[in-house]
Coordinates of C-alpha atoms in Angstrom, one line a residue:
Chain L
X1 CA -66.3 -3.1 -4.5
X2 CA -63.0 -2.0 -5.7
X3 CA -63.4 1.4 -4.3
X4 CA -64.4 0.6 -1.5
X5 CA -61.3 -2.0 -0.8
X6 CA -59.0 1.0 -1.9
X7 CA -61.1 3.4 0.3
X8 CA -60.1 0.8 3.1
X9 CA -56.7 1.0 2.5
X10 CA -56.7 4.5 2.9
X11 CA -58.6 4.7 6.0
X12 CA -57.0 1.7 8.1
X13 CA -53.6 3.1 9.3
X14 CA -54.7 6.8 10.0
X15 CA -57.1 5.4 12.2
X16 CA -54.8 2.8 13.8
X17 CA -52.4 5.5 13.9
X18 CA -55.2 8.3 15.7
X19 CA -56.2 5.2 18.5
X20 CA -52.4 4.4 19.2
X21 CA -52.5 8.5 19.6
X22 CA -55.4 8.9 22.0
X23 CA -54.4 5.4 23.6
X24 CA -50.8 6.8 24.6
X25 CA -52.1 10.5 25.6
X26 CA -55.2 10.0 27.1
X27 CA -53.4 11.0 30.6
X28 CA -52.4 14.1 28.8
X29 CA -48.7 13.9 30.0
X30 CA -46.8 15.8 28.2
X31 CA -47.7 19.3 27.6
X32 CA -46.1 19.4 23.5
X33 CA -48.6 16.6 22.5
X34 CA -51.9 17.3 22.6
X35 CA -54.9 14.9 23.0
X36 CA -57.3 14.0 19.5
X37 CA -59.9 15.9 21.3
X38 CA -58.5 19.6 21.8
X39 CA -56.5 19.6 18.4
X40 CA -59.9 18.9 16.7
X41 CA -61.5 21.2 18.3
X42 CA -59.0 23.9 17.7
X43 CA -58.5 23.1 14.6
X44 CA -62.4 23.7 14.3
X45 CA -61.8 27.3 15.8
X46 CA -58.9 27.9 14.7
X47 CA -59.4 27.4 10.5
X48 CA -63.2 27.1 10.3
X49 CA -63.7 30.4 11.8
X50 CA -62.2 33.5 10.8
X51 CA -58.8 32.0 10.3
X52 CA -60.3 30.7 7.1
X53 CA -61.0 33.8 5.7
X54 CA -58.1 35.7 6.8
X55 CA -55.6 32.9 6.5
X56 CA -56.2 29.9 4.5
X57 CA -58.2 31.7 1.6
X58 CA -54.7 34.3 1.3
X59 CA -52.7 31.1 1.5
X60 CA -54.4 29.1 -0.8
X61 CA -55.2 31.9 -3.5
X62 CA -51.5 32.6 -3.8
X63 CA -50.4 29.1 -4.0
X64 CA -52.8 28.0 -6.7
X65 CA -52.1 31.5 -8.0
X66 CA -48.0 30.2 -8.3
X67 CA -49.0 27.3 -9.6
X68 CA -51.2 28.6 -12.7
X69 CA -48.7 30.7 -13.7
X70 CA -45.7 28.5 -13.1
X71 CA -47.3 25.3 -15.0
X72 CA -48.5 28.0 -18.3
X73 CA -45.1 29.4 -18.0
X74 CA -42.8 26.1 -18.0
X75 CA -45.2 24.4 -20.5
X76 CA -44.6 27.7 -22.7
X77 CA -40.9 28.3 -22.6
X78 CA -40.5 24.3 -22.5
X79 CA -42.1 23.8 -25.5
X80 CA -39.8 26.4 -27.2
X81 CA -36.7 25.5 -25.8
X82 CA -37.5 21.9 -26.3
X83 CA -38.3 22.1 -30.2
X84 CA -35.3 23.9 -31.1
X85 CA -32.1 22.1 -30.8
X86 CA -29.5 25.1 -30.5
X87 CA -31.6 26.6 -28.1
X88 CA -32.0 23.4 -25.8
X89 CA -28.3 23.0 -25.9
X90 CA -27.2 26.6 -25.2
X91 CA -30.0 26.7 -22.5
X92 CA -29.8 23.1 -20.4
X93 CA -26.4 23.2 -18.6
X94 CA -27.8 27.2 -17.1
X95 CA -31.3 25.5 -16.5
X96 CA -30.0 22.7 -14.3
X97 CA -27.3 25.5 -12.8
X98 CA -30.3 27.6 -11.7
X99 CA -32.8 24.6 -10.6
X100 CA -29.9 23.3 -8.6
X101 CA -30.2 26.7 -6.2
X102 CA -32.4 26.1 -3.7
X103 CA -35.0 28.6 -4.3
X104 CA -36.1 29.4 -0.3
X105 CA -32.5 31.7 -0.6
X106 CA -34.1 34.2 -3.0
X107 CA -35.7 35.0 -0.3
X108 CA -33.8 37.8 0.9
X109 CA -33.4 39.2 -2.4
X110 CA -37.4 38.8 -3.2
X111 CA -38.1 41.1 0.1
X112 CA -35.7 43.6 -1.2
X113 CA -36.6 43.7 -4.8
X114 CA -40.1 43.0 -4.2
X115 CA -41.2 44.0 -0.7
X116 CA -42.8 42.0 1.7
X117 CA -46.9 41.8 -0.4
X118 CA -48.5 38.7 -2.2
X119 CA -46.0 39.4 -5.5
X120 CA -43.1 38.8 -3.2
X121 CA -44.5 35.6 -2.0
X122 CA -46.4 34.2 -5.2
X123 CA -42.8 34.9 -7.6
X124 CA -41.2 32.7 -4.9
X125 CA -43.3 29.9 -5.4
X126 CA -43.1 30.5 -9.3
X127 CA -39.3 30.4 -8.8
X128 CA -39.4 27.1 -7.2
X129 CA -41.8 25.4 -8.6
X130 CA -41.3 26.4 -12.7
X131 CA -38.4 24.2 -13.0
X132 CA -39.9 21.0 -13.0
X133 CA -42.9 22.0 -15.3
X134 CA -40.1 23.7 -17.8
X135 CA -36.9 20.6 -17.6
X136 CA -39.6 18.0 -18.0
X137 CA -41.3 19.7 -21.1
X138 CA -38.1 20.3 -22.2
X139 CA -37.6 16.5 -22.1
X140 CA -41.1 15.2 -23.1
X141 CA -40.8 17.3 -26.2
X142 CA -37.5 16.9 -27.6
X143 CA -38.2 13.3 -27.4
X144 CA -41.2 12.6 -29.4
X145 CA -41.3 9.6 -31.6
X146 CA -39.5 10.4 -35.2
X147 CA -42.0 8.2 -36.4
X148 CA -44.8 10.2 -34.6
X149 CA -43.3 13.4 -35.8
X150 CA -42.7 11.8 -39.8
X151 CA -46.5 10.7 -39.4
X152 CA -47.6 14.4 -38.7
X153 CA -44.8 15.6 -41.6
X154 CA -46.7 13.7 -44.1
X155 CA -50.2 14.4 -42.9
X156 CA -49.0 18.7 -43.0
X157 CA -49.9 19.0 -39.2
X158 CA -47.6 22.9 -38.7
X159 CA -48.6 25.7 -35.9
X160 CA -50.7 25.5 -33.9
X161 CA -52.7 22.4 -34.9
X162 CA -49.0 20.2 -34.5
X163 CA -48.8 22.0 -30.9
X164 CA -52.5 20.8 -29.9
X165 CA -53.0 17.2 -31.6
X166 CA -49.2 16.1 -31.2
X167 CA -46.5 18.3 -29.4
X168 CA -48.2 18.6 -26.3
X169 CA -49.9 15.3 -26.1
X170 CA -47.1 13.6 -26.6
X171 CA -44.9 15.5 -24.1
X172 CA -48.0 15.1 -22.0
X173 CA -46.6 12.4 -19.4
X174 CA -43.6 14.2 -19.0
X175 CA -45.3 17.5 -18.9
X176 CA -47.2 16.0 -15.6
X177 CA -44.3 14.5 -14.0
X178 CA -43.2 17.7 -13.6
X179 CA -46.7 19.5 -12.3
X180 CA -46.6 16.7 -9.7
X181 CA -43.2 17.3 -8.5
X182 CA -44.0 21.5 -8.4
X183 CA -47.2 20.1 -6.6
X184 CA -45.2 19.7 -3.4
X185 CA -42.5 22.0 -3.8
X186 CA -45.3 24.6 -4.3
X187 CA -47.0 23.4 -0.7
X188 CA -43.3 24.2 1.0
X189 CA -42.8 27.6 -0.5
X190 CA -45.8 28.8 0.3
X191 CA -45.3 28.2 4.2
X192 CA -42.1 29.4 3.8
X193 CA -42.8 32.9 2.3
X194 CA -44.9 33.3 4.9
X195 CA -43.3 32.0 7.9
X196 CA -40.4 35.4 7.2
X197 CA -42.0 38.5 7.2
X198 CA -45.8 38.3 6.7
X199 CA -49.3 39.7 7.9
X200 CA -51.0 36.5 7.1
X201 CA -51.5 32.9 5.4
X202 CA -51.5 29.4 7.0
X203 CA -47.5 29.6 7.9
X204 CA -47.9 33.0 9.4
X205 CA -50.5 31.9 11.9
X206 CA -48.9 28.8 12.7
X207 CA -45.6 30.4 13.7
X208 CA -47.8 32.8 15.5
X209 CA -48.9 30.1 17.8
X210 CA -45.6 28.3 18.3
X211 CA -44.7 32.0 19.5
X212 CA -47.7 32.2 22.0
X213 CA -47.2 28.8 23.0
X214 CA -50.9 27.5 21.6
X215 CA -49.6 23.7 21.0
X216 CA -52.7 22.3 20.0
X217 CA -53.8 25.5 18.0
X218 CA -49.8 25.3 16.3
X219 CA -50.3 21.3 16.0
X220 CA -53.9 22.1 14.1
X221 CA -51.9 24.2 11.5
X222 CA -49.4 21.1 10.5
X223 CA -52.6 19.3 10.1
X224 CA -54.4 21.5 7.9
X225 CA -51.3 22.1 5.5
X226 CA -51.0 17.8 5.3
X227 CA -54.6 18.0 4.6
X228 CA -54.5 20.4 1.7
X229 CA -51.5 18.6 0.5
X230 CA -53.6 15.3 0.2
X231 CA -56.6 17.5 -1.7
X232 CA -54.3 18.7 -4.1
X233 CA -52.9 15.0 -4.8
X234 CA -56.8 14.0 -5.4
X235 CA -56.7 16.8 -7.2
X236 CA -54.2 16.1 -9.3
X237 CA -55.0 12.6 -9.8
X238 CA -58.5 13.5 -11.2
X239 CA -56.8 15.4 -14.0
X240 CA -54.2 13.4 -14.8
X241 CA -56.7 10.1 -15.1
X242 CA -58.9 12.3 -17.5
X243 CA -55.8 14.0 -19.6
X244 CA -53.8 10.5 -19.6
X245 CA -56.0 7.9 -19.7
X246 CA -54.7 7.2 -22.9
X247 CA -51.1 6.7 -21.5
X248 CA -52.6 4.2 -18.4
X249 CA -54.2 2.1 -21.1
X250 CA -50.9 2.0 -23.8
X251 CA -49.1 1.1 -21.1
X252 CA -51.0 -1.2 -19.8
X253 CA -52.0 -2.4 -23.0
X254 CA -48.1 -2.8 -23.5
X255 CA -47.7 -5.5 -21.1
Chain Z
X1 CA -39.2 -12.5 -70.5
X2 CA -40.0 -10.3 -73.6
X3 CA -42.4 -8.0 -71.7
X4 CA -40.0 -7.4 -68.8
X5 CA -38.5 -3.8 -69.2
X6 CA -34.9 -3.9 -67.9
X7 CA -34.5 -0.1 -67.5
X8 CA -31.0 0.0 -65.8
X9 CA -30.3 3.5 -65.0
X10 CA -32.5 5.6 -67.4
X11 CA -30.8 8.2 -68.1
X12 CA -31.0 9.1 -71.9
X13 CA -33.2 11.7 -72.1
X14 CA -34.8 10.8 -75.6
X15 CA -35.8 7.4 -74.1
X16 CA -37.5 9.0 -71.5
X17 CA -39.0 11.6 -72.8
X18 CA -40.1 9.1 -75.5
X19 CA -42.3 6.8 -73.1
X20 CA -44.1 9.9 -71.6
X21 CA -45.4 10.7 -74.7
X22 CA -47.2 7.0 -75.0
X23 CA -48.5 7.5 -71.3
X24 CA -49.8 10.9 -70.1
X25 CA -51.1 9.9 -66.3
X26 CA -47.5 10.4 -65.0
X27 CA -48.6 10.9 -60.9
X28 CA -45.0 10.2 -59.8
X29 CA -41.8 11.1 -61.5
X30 CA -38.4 10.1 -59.4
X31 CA -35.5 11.1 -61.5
X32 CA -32.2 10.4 -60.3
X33 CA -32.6 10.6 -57.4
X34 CA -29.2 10.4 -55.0
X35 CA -28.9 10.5 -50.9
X36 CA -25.2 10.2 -49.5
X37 CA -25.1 10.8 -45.8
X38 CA -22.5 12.3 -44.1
X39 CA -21.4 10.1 -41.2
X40 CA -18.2 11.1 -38.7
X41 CA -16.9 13.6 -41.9
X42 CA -17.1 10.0 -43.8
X43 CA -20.1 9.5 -46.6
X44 CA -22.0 6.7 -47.8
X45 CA -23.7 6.8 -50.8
X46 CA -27.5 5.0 -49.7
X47 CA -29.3 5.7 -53.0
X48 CA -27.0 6.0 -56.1
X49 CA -29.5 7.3 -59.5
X50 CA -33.0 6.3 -58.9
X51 CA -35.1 6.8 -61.8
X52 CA -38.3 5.5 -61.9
X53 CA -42.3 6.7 -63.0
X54 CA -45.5 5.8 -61.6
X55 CA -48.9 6.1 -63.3
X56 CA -52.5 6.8 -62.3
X57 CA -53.5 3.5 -61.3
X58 CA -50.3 1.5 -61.0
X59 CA -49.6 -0.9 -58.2
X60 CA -46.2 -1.1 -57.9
X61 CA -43.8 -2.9 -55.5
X62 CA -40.3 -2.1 -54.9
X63 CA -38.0 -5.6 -53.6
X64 CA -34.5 -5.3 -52.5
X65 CA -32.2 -6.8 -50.2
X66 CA -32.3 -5.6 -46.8
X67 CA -29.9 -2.7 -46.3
X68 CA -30.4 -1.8 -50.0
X69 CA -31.6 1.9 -48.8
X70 CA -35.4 1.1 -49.4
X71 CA -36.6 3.2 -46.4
X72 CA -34.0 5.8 -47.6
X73 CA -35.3 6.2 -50.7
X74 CA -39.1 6.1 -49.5
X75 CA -38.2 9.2 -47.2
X76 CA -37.0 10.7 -49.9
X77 CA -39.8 10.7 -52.0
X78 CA -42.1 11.4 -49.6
X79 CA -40.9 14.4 -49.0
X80 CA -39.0 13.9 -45.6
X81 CA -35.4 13.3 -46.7
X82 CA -33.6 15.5 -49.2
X83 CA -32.3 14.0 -51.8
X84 CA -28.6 15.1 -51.9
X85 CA -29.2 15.1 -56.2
X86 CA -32.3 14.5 -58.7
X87 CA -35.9 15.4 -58.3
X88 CA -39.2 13.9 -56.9
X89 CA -41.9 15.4 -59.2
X90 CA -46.1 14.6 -57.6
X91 CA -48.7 15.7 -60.9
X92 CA -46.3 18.0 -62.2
X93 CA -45.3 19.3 -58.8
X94 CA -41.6 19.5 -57.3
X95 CA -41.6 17.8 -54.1
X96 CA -39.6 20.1 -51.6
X97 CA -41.0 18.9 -48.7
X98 CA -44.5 16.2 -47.4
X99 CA -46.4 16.8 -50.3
X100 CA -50.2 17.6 -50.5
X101 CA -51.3 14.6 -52.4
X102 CA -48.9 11.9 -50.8
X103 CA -49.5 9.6 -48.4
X104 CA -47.2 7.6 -46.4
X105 CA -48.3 4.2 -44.5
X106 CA -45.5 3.4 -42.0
X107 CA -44.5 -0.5 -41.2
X108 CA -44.6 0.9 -37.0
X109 CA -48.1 1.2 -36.9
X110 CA -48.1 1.2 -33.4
X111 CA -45.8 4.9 -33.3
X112 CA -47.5 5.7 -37.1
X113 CA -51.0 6.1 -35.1
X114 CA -51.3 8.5 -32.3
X115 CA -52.2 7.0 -29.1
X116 CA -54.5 10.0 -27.7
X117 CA -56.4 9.8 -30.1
X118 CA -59.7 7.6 -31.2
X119 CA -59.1 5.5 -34.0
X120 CA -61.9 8.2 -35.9
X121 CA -59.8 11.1 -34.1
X122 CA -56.4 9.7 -36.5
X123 CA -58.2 9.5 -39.4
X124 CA -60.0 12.7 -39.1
X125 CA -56.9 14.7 -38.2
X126 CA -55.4 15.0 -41.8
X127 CA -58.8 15.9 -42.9
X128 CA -59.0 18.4 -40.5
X129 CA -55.7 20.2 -41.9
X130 CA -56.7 20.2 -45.1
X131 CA -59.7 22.2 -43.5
X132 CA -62.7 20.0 -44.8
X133 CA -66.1 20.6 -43.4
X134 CA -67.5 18.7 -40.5
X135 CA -69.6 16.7 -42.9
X136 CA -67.3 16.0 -45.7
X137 CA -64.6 15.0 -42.5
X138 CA -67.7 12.7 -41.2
X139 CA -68.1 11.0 -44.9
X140 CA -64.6 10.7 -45.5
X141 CA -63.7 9.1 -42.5
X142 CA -66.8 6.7 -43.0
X143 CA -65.8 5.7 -46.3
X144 CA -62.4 4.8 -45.2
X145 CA -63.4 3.2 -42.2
X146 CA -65.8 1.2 -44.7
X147 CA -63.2 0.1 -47.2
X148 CA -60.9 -1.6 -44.4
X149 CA -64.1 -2.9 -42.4
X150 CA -63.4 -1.0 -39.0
X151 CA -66.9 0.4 -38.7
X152 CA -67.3 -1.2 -35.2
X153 CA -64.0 0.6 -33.7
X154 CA -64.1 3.9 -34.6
X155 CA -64.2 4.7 -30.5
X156 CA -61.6 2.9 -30.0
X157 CA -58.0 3.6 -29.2
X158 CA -55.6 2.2 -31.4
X159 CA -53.9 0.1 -28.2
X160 CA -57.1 -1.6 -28.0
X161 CA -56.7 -3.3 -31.2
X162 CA -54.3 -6.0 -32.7
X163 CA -51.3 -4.8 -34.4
X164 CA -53.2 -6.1 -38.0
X165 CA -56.1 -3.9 -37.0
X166 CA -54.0 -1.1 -35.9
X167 CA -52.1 -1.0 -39.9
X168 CA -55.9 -0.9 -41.1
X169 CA -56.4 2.2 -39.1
X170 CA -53.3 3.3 -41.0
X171 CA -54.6 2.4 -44.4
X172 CA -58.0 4.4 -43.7
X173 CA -56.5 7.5 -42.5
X174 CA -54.1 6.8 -45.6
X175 CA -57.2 6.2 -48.1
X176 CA -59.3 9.2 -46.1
X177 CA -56.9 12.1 -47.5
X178 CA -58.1 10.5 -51.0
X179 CA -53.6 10.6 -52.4
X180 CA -52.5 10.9 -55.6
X181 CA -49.9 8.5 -54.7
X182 CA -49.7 6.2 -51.8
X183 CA -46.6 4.8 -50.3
X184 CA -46.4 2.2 -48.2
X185 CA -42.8 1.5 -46.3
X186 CA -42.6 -2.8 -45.4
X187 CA -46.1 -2.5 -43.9
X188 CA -46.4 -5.6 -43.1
X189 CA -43.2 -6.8 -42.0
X190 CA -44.3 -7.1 -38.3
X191 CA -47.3 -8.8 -38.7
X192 CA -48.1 -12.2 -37.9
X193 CA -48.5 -14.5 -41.6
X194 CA -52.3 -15.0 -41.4
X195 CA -53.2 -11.1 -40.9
X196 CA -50.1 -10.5 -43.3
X197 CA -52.4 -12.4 -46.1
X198 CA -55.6 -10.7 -45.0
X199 CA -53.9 -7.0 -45.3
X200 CA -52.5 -7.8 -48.5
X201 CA -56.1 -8.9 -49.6
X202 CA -57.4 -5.8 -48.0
X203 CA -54.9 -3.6 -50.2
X204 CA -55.7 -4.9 -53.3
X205 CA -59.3 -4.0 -52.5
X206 CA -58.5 -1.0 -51.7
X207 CA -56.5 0.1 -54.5
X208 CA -58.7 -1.5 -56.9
X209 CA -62.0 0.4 -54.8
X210 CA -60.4 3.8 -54.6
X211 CA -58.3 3.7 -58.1
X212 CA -54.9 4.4 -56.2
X213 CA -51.6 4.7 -57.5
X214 CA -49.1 2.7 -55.3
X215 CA -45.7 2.4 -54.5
X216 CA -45.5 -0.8 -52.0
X217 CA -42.1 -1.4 -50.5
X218 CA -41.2 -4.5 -49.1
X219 CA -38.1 -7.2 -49.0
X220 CA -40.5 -10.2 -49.0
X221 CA -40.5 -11.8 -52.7
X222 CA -43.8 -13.4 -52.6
X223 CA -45.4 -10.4 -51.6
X224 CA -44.5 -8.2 -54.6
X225 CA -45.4 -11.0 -56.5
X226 CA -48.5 -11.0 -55.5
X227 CA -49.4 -7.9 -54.6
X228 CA -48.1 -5.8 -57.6
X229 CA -48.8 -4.9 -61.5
X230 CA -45.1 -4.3 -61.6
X231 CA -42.0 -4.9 -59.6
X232 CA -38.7 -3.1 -59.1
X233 CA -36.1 -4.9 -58.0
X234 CA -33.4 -2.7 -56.2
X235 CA -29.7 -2.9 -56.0
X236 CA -27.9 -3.4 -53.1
X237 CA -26.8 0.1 -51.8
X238 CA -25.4 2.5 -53.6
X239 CA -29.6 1.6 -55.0
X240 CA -30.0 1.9 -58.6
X241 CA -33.4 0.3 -60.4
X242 CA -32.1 -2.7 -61.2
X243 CA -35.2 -4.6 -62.8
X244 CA -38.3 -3.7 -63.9
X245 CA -40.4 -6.6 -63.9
X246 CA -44.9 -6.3 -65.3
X247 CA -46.9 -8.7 -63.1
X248 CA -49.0 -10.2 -65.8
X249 CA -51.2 -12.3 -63.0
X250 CA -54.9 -12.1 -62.9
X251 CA -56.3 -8.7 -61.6
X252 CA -58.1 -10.7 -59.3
X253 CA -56.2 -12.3 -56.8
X254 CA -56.5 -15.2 -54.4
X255 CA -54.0 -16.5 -51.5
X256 CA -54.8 -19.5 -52.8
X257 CA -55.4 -19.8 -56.5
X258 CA -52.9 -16.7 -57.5
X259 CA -50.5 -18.6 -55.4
X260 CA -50.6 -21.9 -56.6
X261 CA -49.9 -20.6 -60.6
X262 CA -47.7 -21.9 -62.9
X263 CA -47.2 -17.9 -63.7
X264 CA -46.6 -17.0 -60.2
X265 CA -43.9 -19.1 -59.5
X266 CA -41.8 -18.5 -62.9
X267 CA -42.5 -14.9 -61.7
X268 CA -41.3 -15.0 -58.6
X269 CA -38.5 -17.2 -59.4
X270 CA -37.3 -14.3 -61.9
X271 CA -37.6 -12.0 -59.1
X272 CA -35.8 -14.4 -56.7
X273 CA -33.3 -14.6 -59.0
X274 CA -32.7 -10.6 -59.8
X275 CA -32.8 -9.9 -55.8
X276 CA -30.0 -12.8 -55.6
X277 CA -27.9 -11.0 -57.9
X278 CA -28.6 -7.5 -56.4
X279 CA -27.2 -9.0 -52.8
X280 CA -24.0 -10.8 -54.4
X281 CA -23.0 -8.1 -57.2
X282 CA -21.6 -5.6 -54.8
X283 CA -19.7 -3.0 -57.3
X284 CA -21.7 -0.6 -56.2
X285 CA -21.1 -0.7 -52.8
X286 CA -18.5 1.2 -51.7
X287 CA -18.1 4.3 -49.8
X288 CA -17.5 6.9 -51.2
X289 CA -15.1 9.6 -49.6
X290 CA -14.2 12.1 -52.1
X291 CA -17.0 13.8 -52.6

């Protein structure tokens, strides 16, 4: 019953909003808005059919690609910089320097360092999206409970059993703050690093089309990089209720 | 009052040395122990000269007045505080460090217990660094769960239970590791009174069950009273032992009966009246800032 009231909720506006859409177009008017009809069915052509293979699987492979390797990475060097004090304060002020620089200006220095392939475009994303995996770790484990960490003293938890049953646990709902956050900056870079200089991906083809004028073929690309954003969210939510279900109930339990 | 042992500041060796050679089953051996901290370039002097010694079996409670460096001194023999002087010595043992041997039951039960794990997943996890096998880890953790009666909630998470159940889960993973010594830090201080009688109840089994040596800190009166074989009453800080006090009560105690004895209130009256003392002599207390 629940899920379906919640299933409700997410359903009602997008279809209010897709009526309103086909109400106010249905003369087909103005030529930069296309109707329901033909953006579905390019969208059908467009990514269902050889666009999927040659586009969407490049795009997608390198983003989820970014993302493995930013979230091992940040969790990694987070956890060290986090449990050593000197470190954490020699290292925060030139963290938050370098997250502050927007990372789409690398750019230019990726393409010459790099060249324009699938490194150039997957260390981009890394770059961008790292820093809210790493500064949250950071946080989530230099602030464990001292009575958590006196509990784990007593009971001789060292290594890597400490790491396992309580440094990462603990720093666990910071830890996935952070993955949420590189979530969407991770979407952004990848259309990015392929909307300069590419020979393929979801970004690429869309700017392709804006180029040839295809409206409802260019409009079917903004709609399938909204739609993988909302899969990765599900996505995301499935492993966070399963990881931190614990955290949900303490919390709740808490009030 | 003849069988009380006023042992301020036991520091002559011979008298030491002499009572060891009556009792043999020394577990824990806390011998002068002194922590100053160093505060903005000023120090305090928390613990003065602890001396004190435990033996296999003993129940003993430690009473002071608040601020009279009991958790200070508890860190410090457990092994996560070290003591700026002295020694903390577990069977023979040095204590450098959390000791094999020594457990700690904190009074935050709710931060003591990790909450991603099961209530069987906290108790096992001590078990599991001292690398048991699967099916010792299994029997221990029954056992334990046996002795404080939480065989129905060993699924559980600890935020599922009440905060009385949540200090048994403490007790079990305590009892589990099978200590030499156990200490307990004002475990029951946030407890409401009714589950505050039933865990003192439920330590009393357990010592008596398992044979544990016990070093219960508190500040409520009453409690040492009734929970201990002996009680230390501590200065105010800079903490010295300031009385050593032998529970001759019943071994078998009741909320009701042990409560209601003529012996229990003369008791507690004398240790009323050594913790009065503690809060209004304040010699002791000063800082200290030549060091």
């Amino acid at each position: 019953m629940n899920a379906l009231k919640s299933l409700l909720h997410f359903v009602v506006l997008p279809v209010l909003l897709i009526a309103l859409w086909w109400f106010t177009t249905r003369d087909g008017a103005n030529f930069f808005v296309p109707q329901p009809g033909p953006l579905v069915d390019a969208f059908v052509e467009v990514w269902l059919g050889e666009g999927f293979r040659n586009d969407v699987v490049p795009s997608v492979a390198r983003l989820f690609a970014a993302l493995a390797i930013s979230i091992a990475l940040g969790i990694s060097l987070g956890v060290l910089i986090g449990s050593v004090e000197w470190v954490r304060s020699l290292l925060s002020p030139m963290l938050e320097f370098v997250r502050a620089v927007p990372s789409t200006i690398i750019i230019p220095v990726l393409l010459l360092v790099i060249g324009i392939n699938d490194t150039m475009k997957v260390t981009l994303i890394v770059l961008g999206c790292i820093w809210p995996v790493l500064l949250n770790t950071v946080k989530g484990v230099a602030s464990i409970d001292g009575v958590q960490v006196d509990t784990g003293r007593v009971y001789g938890l060292s290594g890597l059993v400490r790491l396992r049953y309580l440094v990462l646990p603990a720093a666990a709902p910071q830890i996935f703050a952070g993955i949420r956050q590189s979530l969407a900056v991770g979407l952004v870079l990848m259309v990015t690093s392929e909307m300069f200089a590419s020979t393929d991906g979801i970004g690429y083809a869309t700017i392709n089309f804006q180029n040839r004028i295809a409206i409802p073929e260019m409009w079917s690309g903004i709609v399938l990089l909204g739609l993988i954003g909302v899969a990765m969210s599900v996505l995301f939510q499935i492993v966070q209720s399963r990881v931190l279900g614990w955290y949900v109930g303490l919390k709740e339990s808490a009030k | 009052m003849t069988e009380n042992r006023v042992t301020e500041n036991r520091v002559t060796e011979p008298q030491v040395s002499g009572r060891q050679d009556v009792r043999q089953d020394v577990r824990l051996s806390v011998d002068q122990v002194q922590k100053v901290y160093q505060r903005d370039g000023e120090s305090f002097e928390a613990v003065r000269s602890l001396t004190l010694d435990l033996h296999q079996g003993e129940f003993a409670c430690l009473v002071g007045p608040s601020g009279s460096g009991k958790t200070t001194l508890l860190k410090c023999i457990a092994g996560l505080m070290e003591p700026t002087s002295g020694s903390v010595v577990l069977d023979g043992q040095q204590v450098n460090g959390p000791a094999k041997g020594m457990a700690v039951v904190f009074q935050e039960y709710g931060r003591s217990l990790y909450p991603w794990m099961t209530v069987e997943g906290n108790i096992e996890l001590p078990l599991k660094v001292a690398k048991l096998s699967r099916a010792e880890r299994r029997a221990r953790v029954d056992e334990a769960l046996a002795s404080v009666g939480l065989e129905q909630a060993r699924k559980s998470y600890p935020w599922q239970l009440s905060g009385g159940m949540q200090q048994r889960v403490a007790i079990a993973r305590a009892v589990a590791i099978h200590p030499s010594v156990l200490l307990m830090d004002e475990p029951f201080a946030a407890v409401d009174a009714q589950t505050r009688a039933e865990l003192e109840d439920l330590v009393r089994k357990v010592w008596k069950e398992h044979d544990m040596t016990i070093l219960f800190v508190t500040h409520d009166i009453d409690e040492s009273v009734y929970l201990g074989e002996r009680v230390l009453v501590l200065s105010s800080s800079p903490t010295v032992v300031q009385h050593d006090l032998v529970i001759d009560l019943p071994a078998e105690r009741d909320q009701l009966v042990t409560r209601s004895m003529p012996r229990f209130t003369e008791l507690r009256a004398q240790v009323y009246e050594q913790v009065q003392i503690a809060k209004t002599n304040k010699t002791g207390a000063t800082t200290v800032s030549a060091l």
